[in-house]
Coordinates of C-alpha atoms in Angstrom, one line a residue:
X1 CA -69.9 81.0 -34.1
X2 CA -66.9 82.6 -32.7
X3 CA -64.7 80.1 -30.8
X4 CA -62.8 81.2 -27.8
X5 CA -59.1 81.0 -27.8
X6 CA -57.5 79.0 -24.9
X7 CA -56.1 81.1 -22.3
X8 CA -52.6 80.8 -21.0
X9 CA -53.9 79.0 -17.9
X10 CA -55.6 76.4 -20.0
X11 CA -52.4 75.7 -21.9
X12 CA -50.5 75.3 -18.8
X13 CA -53.1 72.8 -17.5
X14 CA -53.0 70.7 -20.7
X15 CA -49.1 70.6 -20.7
X16 CA -49.2 69.4 -17.1
X17 CA -51.7 66.7 -17.9
X18 CA -49.7 65.5 -20.9
X19 CA -46.5 65.3 -18.9
X20 CA -48.3 63.3 -16.3
X21 CA -49.7 60.9 -18.9
X22 CA -46.2 60.4 -20.4
X23 CA -44.7 59.8 -17.0
X24 CA -47.3 57.1 -16.4
X25 CA -46.6 55.5 -19.7
X26 CA -42.8 55.5 -19.0
X27 CA -43.3 54.1 -15.5
X28 CA -45.5 51.4 -16.8
X29 CA -42.9 50.5 -19.5
X30 CA -40.2 50.5 -16.9
X31 CA -42.2 48.2 -14.6
X32 CA -43.0 45.8 -17.4
X33 CA -39.3 45.6 -18.5
X34 CA -38.0 45.0 -14.9
X35 CA -40.5 42.3 -14.2
X36 CA -39.5 40.2 -17.2
X37 CA -35.8 40.5 -16.2
X38 CA -36.5 39.3 -12.7
X39 CA -38.4 36.4 -14.1
X40 CA -35.6 35.4 -16.3
X41 CA -33.1 35.5 -13.4
X42 CA -35.3 33.5 -11.1
X43 CA -35.8 30.9 -13.9
X44 CA -32.1 30.7 -14.5
X45 CA -31.3 30.3 -10.9
X46 CA -34.0 27.5 -10.6
X47 CA -32.4 25.6 -13.5
X48 CA -28.9 25.8 -12.0
X49 CA -30.3 24.8 -8.6
X50 CA -32.0 21.8 -10.0
X51 CA -28.9 20.7 -11.9
X52 CA -26.6 21.0 -8.8
X53 CA -29.2 19.5 -6.5
X54 CA -29.4 16.5 -8.9
X55 CA -25.6 16.1 -8.9
X56 CA -25.3 16.5 -5.2
X57 CA -28.1 14.0 -4.6
X58 CA -26.4 11.5 -6.9
X59 CA -23.1 11.9 -5.1
X60 CA -24.7 11.3 -1.7
X61 CA -26.6 8.3 -3.1
X62 CA -23.3 6.8 -4.5
X63 CA -21.5 7.5 -1.3
X64 CA -24.0 5.6 0.7
X65 CA -24.0 2.5 -1.5
X66 CA -21.7 -0.6 -0.9
X67 CA -19.3 -1.4 -3.8
X68 CA -20.9 -3.4 -6.5
X69 CA -19.9 -7.0 -5.8
X70 CA -21.6 -8.5 -8.7
X71 CA -18.4 -8.5 -10.8
X72 CA -16.1 -9.3 -7.9
X73 CA -15.6 -12.1 -5.4
X74 CA -18.1 -12.7 -2.7
X75 CA -16.3 -12.5 0.6
X76 CA -16.8 -14.6 3.8
X77 CA -13.8 -13.1 5.5
X78 CA -15.8 -11.3 8.1
X79 CA -17.0 -14.7 9.5
X80 CA -16.1 -15.0 13.1
X81 CA -14.1 -17.9 14.6
X82 CA -14.0 -18.9 18.3
X83 CA -10.8 -18.3 20.3
X84 CA -8.6 -21.3 20.9
X85 CA -7.1 -21.4 24.4
X86 CA -4.8 -23.8 26.3
X87 CA -6.0 -25.8 29.3
X88 CA -5.3 -22.9 31.6
X89 CA -7.1 -20.3 29.5
X90 CA -4.1 -18.8 27.7
X91 CA -5.1 -17.6 24.3
X92 CA -3.5 -19.6 21.4
X93 CA -5.6 -18.1 18.5
X94 CA -8.0 -15.2 18.3
X95 CA -9.7 -12.9 15.8
X96 CA -8.5 -9.4 15.2
X97 CA -9.8 -6.7 12.8
X98 CA -7.9 -5.6 9.8
X99 CA -8.4 -3.6 6.7
X100 CA -8.2 -4.9 3.1
X101 CA -7.8 -2.8 0.0
X102 CA -10.2 -3.0 -2.9
X103 CA -10.8 -1.1 -6.1
X104 CA -13.8 -0.1 -8.3
X105 CA -12.2 -0.2 -11.7
X106 CA -15.1 1.7 -13.3
X107 CA -14.1 4.7 -11.2
X108 CA -10.4 4.5 -11.8
X109 CA -9.4 7.4 -14.0
X110 CA -5.7 6.6 -14.7
X111 CA -4.6 3.0 -13.9
X112 CA -0.9 3.7 -14.4
X113 CA -1.0 6.6 -12.0
X114 CA -2.9 4.6 -9.4
X115 CA -0.4 1.7 -9.5
X116 CA 2.5 4.1 -9.4
X117 CA 1.2 5.7 -6.2
X118 CA 0.2 2.4 -4.6
X119 CA 3.7 1.0 -5.2
X120 CA 5.1 3.6 -2.9
X121 CA 3.2 2.0 -0.1
X122 CA 3.0 -1.6 -1.4
X123 CA 6.3 -2.1 -3.2
X124 CA 5.6 -5.8 -3.6
X125 CA 2.5 -5.2 -5.6
X126 CA 2.4 -7.1 -9.0
X127 CA 2.2 -4.3 -11.6
X128 CA 0.9 -6.3 -14.5
X129 CA -1.7 -8.2 -12.5
X130 CA -2.9 -5.0 -10.8
X131 CA -3.0 -3.2 -14.1
X132 CA -5.3 -5.9 -15.6
X133 CA -7.6 -5.7 -12.6
X134 CA -7.8 -1.9 -12.7
X135 CA -8.5 -1.9 -16.5
X136 CA -11.1 -4.8 -16.3
X137 CA -14.1 -2.5 -16.0
X138 CA -15.4 -4.6 -13.1
X139 CA -17.4 -3.2 -10.2
X140 CA -15.1 -4.7 -7.5
X141 CA -11.7 -6.3 -7.3
X142 CA -9.4 -7.1 -4.3
X143 CA -6.0 -5.5 -4.5
X144 CA -4.4 -6.4 -1.2
X145 CA -5.8 -8.3 1.8
X146 CA -5.0 -7.7 5.5
X147 CA -3.1 -4.5 5.5
X148 CA -1.3 -3.0 8.5
X149 CA -2.8 0.2 10.0
X150 CA 0.1 2.2 8.7
X151 CA -0.4 0.8 5.2
X152 CA -4.0 1.7 5.3
X153 CA -3.3 5.3 6.5
X154 CA -0.6 5.7 3.8
X155 CA -2.9 4.6 1.0
X156 CA -5.7 6.9 2.2
X157 CA -3.3 9.8 2.1
X158 CA -2.6 9.1 -1.6
X159 CA -6.0 10.3 -2.5
X160 CA -6.6 7.9 -5.4
X161 CA -10.3 7.8 -6.4
X162 CA -11.9 4.4 -6.8
X163 CA -10.0 2.8 -4.0
X164 CA -11.6 1.7 -0.7
X165 CA -11.2 -0.5 2.4
X166 CA -13.2 -3.3 3.9
X167 CA -12.9 -4.2 7.5
X168 CA -12.2 -8.0 7.8
X169 CA -11.2 -10.4 10.5
X170 CA -8.0 -12.3 10.5
X171 CA -6.4 -14.8 12.8
X172 CA -3.7 -13.9 15.3
X173 CA -1.6 -16.4 17.1
X174 CA 0.0 -14.9 20.2
X175 CA 2.4 -17.9 20.8
X176 CA 3.7 -17.8 17.2
X177 CA 5.8 -20.8 16.3
X178 CA 5.5 -22.4 19.7
X179 CA 2.2 -24.3 18.9
X180 CA 2.0 -23.9 15.2
X181 CA 1.5 -27.6 14.2
X182 CA -1.1 -28.2 16.9
X183 CA -3.2 -25.0 16.6
X184 CA -2.8 -24.9 12.8
X185 CA -3.7 -22.2 10.2
X186 CA -6.5 -20.3 8.5
X187 CA -6.4 -19.1 4.9
X188 CA -6.9 -15.6 3.7
X189 CA -10.7 -16.0 4.1
X190 CA -10.3 -17.0 7.8
X191 CA -11.2 -20.7 7.1
X192 CA -9.3 -23.4 8.9
X193 CA -6.9 -25.3 6.7
X194 CA -4.7 -27.3 9.1
X195 CA -4.3 -28.3 12.7
X196 CA -7.1 -27.7 15.3
X197 CA -8.3 -24.8 13.2
X198 CA -9.3 -27.2 10.5
X199 CA -10.8 -29.6 13.1
X200 CA -13.1 -26.8 14.4
X201 CA -14.4 -26.1 10.9
X202 CA -15.1 -29.8 10.3
X203 CA -17.2 -29.8 13.5
X204 CA -19.7 -27.4 11.8
X205 CA -18.2 -24.0 12.1
X206 CA -17.9 -23.6 8.3
X207 CA -21.6 -24.3 8.0
X208 CA -22.4 -21.7 10.6
X209 CA -20.2 -19.2 8.7
X210 CA -21.9 -19.9 5.4
X211 CA -25.3 -19.3 6.9
X212 CA -24.2 -16.1 8.7
X213 CA -24.8 -17.6 12.1
X214 CA -21.2 -17.5 13.3
X215 CA -21.6 -14.5 15.6
X216 CA -18.6 -13.7 17.7
X217 CA -20.5 -13.2 21.0
X218 CA -22.1 -16.6 20.6
X219 CA -18.9 -18.6 20.0
X220 CA -17.4 -20.1 23.1
X221 CA -13.5 -20.6 23.2
X222 CA -12.2 -24.0 22.3
X223 CA -10.1 -25.3 25.2
X224 CA -7.2 -27.6 24.2
X225 CA -5.4 -30.1 26.4
X226 CA -2.2 -28.2 25.6
X227 CA -0.4 -26.6 28.5
X228 CA 1.3 -23.5 26.9
X229 CA 4.1 -23.5 29.5
X230 CA 5.1 -27.1 28.8
X231 CA 4.6 -26.5 25.1
X232 CA 7.1 -23.6 25.3
X233 CA 9.6 -25.9 27.1
X234 CA 9.2 -28.7 24.5
X235 CA 9.6 -26.4 21.5
X236 CA 12.6 -24.7 23.1
X237 CA 14.4 -27.9 23.8
X238 CA 13.8 -29.5 20.3
X239 CA 14.9 -26.3 18.6
X240 CA 18.1 -26.2 20.7
X241 CA 18.6 -29.9 19.9
X242 CA 18.1 -29.3 16.2
X243 CA 20.9 -26.8 16.2
X244 CA 23.2 -28.6 18.7
X245 CA 23.1 -31.9 16.8
X246 CA 22.8 -30.4 13.3
X247 CA 19.8 -32.6 12.7
X248 CA 17.4 -32.6 9.8
X249 CA 14.5 -32.5 12.2
X250 CA 13.4 -33.0 15.8
X251 CA 10.2 -33.4 17.8
X252 CA 8.7 -34.4 21.1
X253 CA 5.3 -35.1 22.7
X254 CA 4.3 -35.0 26.3
X255 CA 1.4 -37.3 27.0
X256 CA -0.8 -37.8 30.1
X257 CA -0.9 -41.6 30.3
X258 CA -4.0 -41.6 32.5
X259 CA -6.2 -39.6 30.2
X260 CA -4.5 -39.7 26.7
X261 CA -4.3 -35.9 26.7
X262 CA -1.5 -34.4 24.6
X263 CA 0.0 -31.9 27.0
X264 CA 2.5 -30.6 24.5
X265 CA 3.7 -31.6 21.0
X266 CA 6.1 -29.8 18.7
X267 CA 8.2 -30.5 15.6
X268 CA 11.0 -28.5 14.1
X269 CA 11.6 -27.0 11.6
X270 CA 8.2 -25.2 12.0
X271 CA 6.7 -21.9 10.9
X272 CA 5.1 -18.7 12.3
X273 CA 1.3 -18.9 11.6
X274 CA 1.2 -15.1 11.7
X275 CA 3.5 -15.1 8.7
X276 CA 3.3 -18.6 7.2
X277 CA 5.3 -17.8 4.0
X278 CA 7.3 -21.1 4.4
X279 CA 4.6 -23.3 5.8
X280 CA 4.5 -25.4 2.6
X281 CA 8.2 -25.9 2.4
X282 CA 9.3 -29.6 2.1
X283 CA 11.0 -29.7 5.5
X284 CA 7.9 -28.2 7.3
X285 CA 6.3 -31.4 8.4
X286 CA 4.7 -32.3 11.7
X287 CA 7.0 -35.3 12.2
X288 CA 5.2 -36.4 15.4
X289 CA 1.8 -37.2 13.8
X290 CA 2.3 -36.9 10.0
X291 CA 5.7 -38.5 9.6
X292 CA 6.2 -42.3 9.2
X293 CA 9.4 -43.8 10.5
X294 CA 11.0 -47.1 11.5
X295 CA 11.4 -46.6 15.3
X296 CA 14.4 -48.9 15.9
X297 CA 14.9 -50.3 19.4
X298 CA 12.1 -48.3 21.0
X299 CA 10.0 -51.0 19.4
X300 CA 11.6 -53.5 21.8
X301 CA 9.2 -52.2 24.4
X302 CA 6.4 -53.8 22.4
X303 CA 8.4 -57.0 21.8
X304 CA 9.2 -57.6 25.4
X305 CA 5.7 -56.7 26.5
X306 CA 4.3 -59.1 23.9
X307 CA 6.5 -61.9 25.2
X308 CA 5.4 -61.3 28.8
X309 CA 1.7 -60.8 27.9
X310 CA 1.6 -64.0 25.8
X311 CA 2.3 -66.1 28.9
X312 CA 5.1 -67.9 27.1
X313 CA 7.8 -65.9 28.8
X314 CA 8.6 -64.5 32.2
X315 CA 11.4 -62.4 33.7
X316 CA 13.3 -65.6 34.3
X317 CA 13.1 -66.7 30.6
X318 CA 16.4 -66.9 28.7
X319 CA 17.2 -66.4 25.1
X320 CA 20.2 -67.5 23.1
X321 CA 22.0 -64.5 21.7
X322 CA 25.4 -66.2 21.4
X323 CA 25.5 -66.1 17.7
X324 CA 23.7 -64.3 14.8
X325 CA 20.4 -65.5 13.5
X326 CA 20.5 -66.4 9.8
X327 CA 17.4 -66.3 7.6
X328 CA 18.2 -67.1 4.0
X329 CA 20.8 -64.7 2.9
X330 CA 20.2 -62.3 5.8
X331 CA 21.9 -62.3 9.2
X332 CA 20.7 -60.6 12.4
X333 CA 23.5 -59.3 14.6
X334 CA 23.7 -57.3 17.8
X335 CA 25.3 -53.9 17.7
X336 CA 27.3 -54.5 20.9
X337 CA 26.7 -58.2 21.4
X338 CA 27.3 -60.1 24.7
X339 CA 27.6 -63.3 22.7
X340 CA 25.9 -65.4 25.3
X341 CA 22.5 -66.5 26.6
X342 CA 20.5 -63.5 28.0
X343 CA 17.7 -63.2 30.4
X344 CA 14.6 -61.3 29.3
X345 CA 15.6 -58.2 31.3
X346 CA 19.1 -58.4 29.8
X347 CA 17.7 -58.6 26.3
X348 CA 16.0 -55.2 27.1
X349 CA 18.9 -53.7 29.0
X350 CA 21.5 -54.5 26.3
X351 CA 19.0 -53.9 23.5
X352 CA 19.8 -57.2 21.9
X353 CA 18.4 -57.6 18.3
X354 CA 19.0 -61.3 18.5
X355 CA 17.2 -61.6 21.8
X356 CA 14.2 -59.6 20.6
X357 CA 14.0 -61.8 17.5
X358 CA 14.0 -64.8 19.8
X359 CA 11.1 -63.3 21.7
X360 CA 9.1 -62.7 18.5
X361 CA 9.9 -66.3 17.5
X362 CA 8.5 -67.5 20.8
X363 CA 5.1 -65.8 20.2
X364 CA 4.8 -66.6 16.5
X365 CA 4.2 -64.5 13.4
X366 CA 0.4 -64.1 13.8
X367 CA 0.6 -63.4 17.5
X368 CA 3.2 -60.8 16.8
X369 CA 1.1 -59.0 14.2
X370 CA -2.0 -59.2 16.3
X371 CA -0.3 -57.7 19.3
X372 CA 1.0 -54.6 17.4
X373 CA -2.5 -54.1 15.9
X374 CA -4.0 -54.5 19.5
X375 CA -1.8 -51.6 20.7
X376 CA -2.8 -49.5 17.6
X377 CA 0.7 -49.2 16.3
X378 CA -0.2 -50.3 12.8
X379 CA -3.6 -48.8 12.4
X380 CA -4.4 -45.2 11.5
X381 CA -4.7 -43.2 14.7
X382 CA -8.0 -41.7 15.7
X383 CA -7.6 -38.1 17.1
X384 CA -8.8 -34.6 16.4
X385 CA -5.7 -33.4 14.6
X386 CA -6.2 -33.8 10.8
X387 CA -2.6 -34.4 10.0
X388 CA -2.2 -38.1 10.8
X389 CA -0.3 -40.6 8.6
X390 CA -1.4 -44.2 8.1
X391 CA 1.3 -46.7 9.3
X392 CA 2.8 -49.2 6.8
X393 CA 3.5 -53.0 7.3
X394 CA 4.3 -55.9 5.0
X395 CA 1.4 -57.3 3.0
X396 CA 2.5 -60.8 4.0
X397 CA 4.4 -61.3 7.2
X398 CA 7.2 -63.9 6.9
X399 CA 9.6 -65.1 9.6
X400 CA 12.2 -62.6 8.6
X401 CA 9.7 -59.8 8.8
X402 CA 8.7 -60.8 12.3
X403 CA 12.4 -60.9 13.3
X404 CA 13.3 -57.4 12.0
X405 CA 10.0 -55.8 13.2
X406 CA 10.9 -57.2 16.7
X407 CA 13.8 -54.6 16.9
X408 CA 12.0 -51.8 15.0
X409 CA 12.8 -52.4 11.3
X410 CA 10.3 -53.3 8.6
X411 CA 7.3 -51.3 9.7
X412 CA 6.7 -47.6 9.9
X413 CA 4.5 -45.7 12.2
X414 CA 4.2 -42.2 13.7
X415 CA 6.1 -41.1 16.8
X416 CA 2.8 -40.1 18.4
X417 CA 1.3 -43.6 17.9
X418 CA 4.4 -45.2 19.3
X419 CA 4.0 -42.9 22.4
X420 CA 0.4 -43.9 22.8
X421 CA 1.3 -47.6 22.6
X422 CA 4.1 -47.2 25.2
X423 CA 1.6 -45.3 27.4
X424 CA -0.6 -48.4 27.5
X425 CA 2.4 -50.3 28.9
X426 CA 2.7 -47.8 31.8
X427 CA -0.9 -46.8 32.7
X428 CA -2.3 -50.2 33.8
X429 CA -2.6 -51.7 30.3
X430 CA -5.2 -49.4 28.7
X431 CA -5.0 -48.2 25.1
X432 CA -6.4 -44.6 25.1
X433 CA -6.6 -42.8 21.8
X434 CA -4.8 -39.4 22.2
X435 CA -6.8 -36.2 22.4
X436 CA -6.0 -32.6 21.9
X437 CA -9.0 -31.5 23.9
X438 CA -9.4 -31.5 27.7
X439 CA -10.5 -34.9 28.9
X440 CA -11.0 -36.2 32.5
X441 CA -9.7 -39.5 33.7
X442 CA -13.2 -40.8 34.0
X443 CA -14.0 -39.9 30.4
X444 CA -10.8 -41.5 29.2
X445 CA -11.7 -44.8 30.9
X446 CA -15.0 -44.8 29.2
X447 CA -13.3 -45.0 25.8
X448 CA -10.2 -47.0 26.9
X449 CA -9.5 -50.5 25.7
X450 CA -7.7 -53.0 27.9
X451 CA -4.8 -54.4 25.8
X452 CA -2.3 -56.0 28.3
X453 CA -2.5 -57.4 31.8
X454 CA -1.5 -55.7 35.0
X455 CA 1.3 -58.2 35.3
X456 CA 2.7 -57.1 31.9
X457 CA 2.6 -53.5 33.0
X458 CA 4.4 -54.3 36.2
X459 CA 7.1 -56.0 34.2
X460 CA 7.5 -53.1 31.7
X461 CA 7.7 -50.5 34.5
X462 CA 10.6 -52.6 36.0
X463 CA 12.4 -52.9 32.6
X464 CA 12.1 -49.1 32.0
X465 CA 13.4 -48.4 35.5
X466 CA 16.3 -50.9 35.1
X467 CA 17.3 -49.3 31.8
X468 CA 17.4 -45.8 33.4
X469 CA 19.5 -47.2 36.3
X470 CA 22.0 -49.3 34.3
X471 CA 21.3 -49.0 30.6
X472 CA 20.9 -46.5 27.7
X473 CA 18.2 -44.3 29.4
X474 CA 20.7 -42.9 32.0
X475 CA 20.9 -39.6 30.1
X476 CA 17.2 -38.9 30.8
X477 CA 17.3 -39.4 34.5
X478 CA 16.2 -36.3 36.6
X479 CA 16.9 -36.6 40.3
X480 CA 13.7 -36.8 42.3
X481 CA 11.4 -37.7 39.4
X482 CA 12.1 -41.5 39.0
X483 CA 12.4 -41.6 35.2
X484 CA 12.5 -44.7 33.2
X485 CA 12.8 -45.3 29.5
X486 CA 14.1 -46.8 26.3
X487 CA 16.3 -45.6 23.4
X488 CA 15.9 -46.4 19.8
X489 CA 18.5 -45.9 17.0
X490 CA 17.4 -46.9 13.6
X491 CA 19.3 -46.5 10.3
X492 CA 17.4 -44.1 8.0
X493 CA 15.9 -45.5 4.8
X494 CA 17.3 -43.4 1.9
X495 CA 16.0 -44.3 -1.6
X496 CA 14.9 -47.7 -0.4
X497 CA 18.2 -48.6 1.3
X498 CA 19.4 -48.4 4.8
X499 CA 22.0 -45.6 5.3
X500 CA 25.1 -46.3 7.3
X501 CA 25.7 -42.6 7.9
X502 CA 22.3 -41.3 9.0
X503 CA 20.0 -42.5 11.9
X504 CA 16.5 -41.8 13.0
X505 CA 16.7 -41.7 16.8
X506 CA 14.0 -42.0 19.4
X507 CA 13.6 -42.0 23.1
X508 CA 10.6 -42.9 25.3
X509 CA 10.6 -41.9 29.0
X510 CA 7.9 -42.2 31.6
X511 CA 7.8 -40.7 35.1
X512 CA 7.4 -41.1 38.1
X513 CA 8.0 -44.8 37.6
X514 CA 6.3 -46.0 40.8
X515 CA 3.0 -44.7 39.2
X516 CA 3.7 -43.2 35.8
X517 CA 1.6 -40.1 35.1
X518 CA 3.3 -38.7 32.0
X519 CA 5.3 -40.0 29.1
X520 CA 7.8 -38.1 26.9
X521 CA 8.6 -39.3 23.4
X522 CA 11.4 -37.5 21.6
X523 CA 12.9 -37.9 18.1
X524 CA 16.1 -36.7 16.4
X525 CA 16.0 -37.0 12.6
X526 CA 19.5 -37.5 11.1
X527 CA 21.5 -36.0 14.0
X528 CA 25.3 -35.7 14.1
X529 CA 27.7 -36.0 17.0
X530 CA 27.7 -32.9 19.2
X531 CA 31.5 -32.8 19.2
X532 CA 34.2 -34.8 17.4
X533 CA 34.7 -38.2 18.9
X534 CA 31.2 -38.3 20.4
X535 CA 28.5 -40.7 19.3
X536 CA 25.2 -40.0 17.3
X537 CA 23.1 -42.8 18.9
X538 CA 19.8 -41.9 20.6
X539 CA 21.1 -41.8 24.2
X540 CA 23.4 -38.9 23.1
X541 CA 20.7 -36.7 21.6
X542 CA 17.0 -37.8 21.8
X543 CA 17.7 -39.0 25.4
X544 CA 19.3 -35.7 26.4
X545 CA 16.4 -33.8 25.0
X546 CA 13.9 -35.9 26.9
X547 CA 15.8 -35.4 30.1
X548 CA 15.9 -31.6 29.7
X549 CA 12.1 -31.5 29.0
X550 CA 11.3 -33.5 32.1
X551 CA 13.7 -31.4 34.2
X552 CA 12.1 -28.1 33.2
X553 CA 8.4 -29.2 33.0
X554 CA 7.9 -31.8 35.8
X555 CA 7.0 -29.2 38.4
X556 CA 4.6 -27.4 36.0
X557 CA 2.9 -30.7 35.5
X558 CA 2.3 -31.0 39.3
X559 CA 4.7 -33.9 39.8
X560 CA 6.4 -33.5 43.2
X561 CA 10.0 -34.6 43.4
X562 CA 10.8 -37.4 45.9
X563 CA 14.3 -38.1 46.9
X564 CA 13.4 -40.8 49.5
X565 CA 14.1 -43.5 47.0
X566 CA 15.7 -43.4 43.6
X567 CA 15.4 -45.8 40.6
X568 CA 17.3 -48.7 42.2
X569 CA 14.7 -49.3 44.9
X570 CA 12.1 -50.5 42.4
X571 CA 14.3 -53.3 41.1
X572 CA 14.3 -55.5 44.2
X573 CA 11.2 -57.5 43.3
X574 CA 12.8 -58.9 40.1
X575 CA 16.4 -59.4 41.3

């Protein structure tokens, strides 16, 4: 069989078909290769996306978490406290927000660098202590509490990782030193540690804070009996007196004799509660309630009142002060003796030690001791202020003890207690424990205790007025306000012995004497004469301070001046 040779056309058709088949194969290969590449790219992108998403998610998670406090101190500093205000609503203490710096040591990369940067903002930072904290590996440590806004901003600008801030509450005292001993202090955790701040905690605030129930909006302000205007006057006058008389200390209290309210009380040296770096210094003591002193002749107020109230003496009674009293090896003298028989008003007016001892002798040892306890002079005072000292007295009273106590030596009490006792001799004979909270006269009488008769009160008002007219209280007189009072100059006890160079001086003043409303009790601890040749007795310092306080504050207290009769008019009934 003869086969036919392919024509040229057939050859061309076969070549075309072969080319087309090759192209199809090439295209298929190309498509297969490109698909695998795209798959690898997509898978690679997916892997990187997953990694970065995980990292980002973790960072967001960490950023939303609070610092791990398991290794650090649990903080109660955000607990709220009520405002403290004076009787007129003026703020004495309030909460403000502040920032505190903490670190998370586990996140600190370079402790040395962190401390070096922090020291540019906080130069007082303790390098070694901070270094130990940052290298501890703990989850949380405090570095600096209660920063200023500028300090916070400067630390933020340092850009140190592992540092953070917590918003806390701290106490702010707008009046500063003016009422520091009364209002008191809080610690770094905003807990009351002294004064009325501590009292508020003791009334249940600390329990509310611990349970998380101390919410700011639910806490009503605590209103004190203090009048900030009068408080400023008192603090200003005792601070001026401290400098003028170069004294070791000074203090004063203004007391409402009808209610027992402490209207003002201050003691210097004092401290700024907003920066209490020196609050624990030895000389920083609330001398008015926490200091114990022998009061000297101010105590003769109680001795004369005791003699009158016993019924064994009257204004007409006479006491032999013509010579010293000798008890064993001791002798009782008068400072400026008249060396004659004195009437009871003269014993008070001339501040006779001998006459006062005779008054005590008339009443007897047991009667003397009972009377002072009746007036609360020798018992621990009951009041809201935590800083109250317990008076001291001899374990066994002998005759010599009664004699010396009659003129203010041999027992120690606080100036505030002495003031409260004197108030009972002015207000109708009622002992009213002092309060630093607002109290009405009706509420005061509900807790008052009758301790002396109206007749005794009448006699003591006369003696105070007489002493302001003719005796040692003349420096405290203020025209129009009918002031009466009594001085007290006691030798300070130094290392168990009476000093001949240093005195503890007191002055008690009441006004207006026709119906006393207020009592001022001032002290000057170890004063010196204002000028060479001048005296350092109480009339020259504590008496002057009292007069200045009355002069500046009487109008604020609502006492209207009356010039129709001055001190002498009240004396007629006994002359």
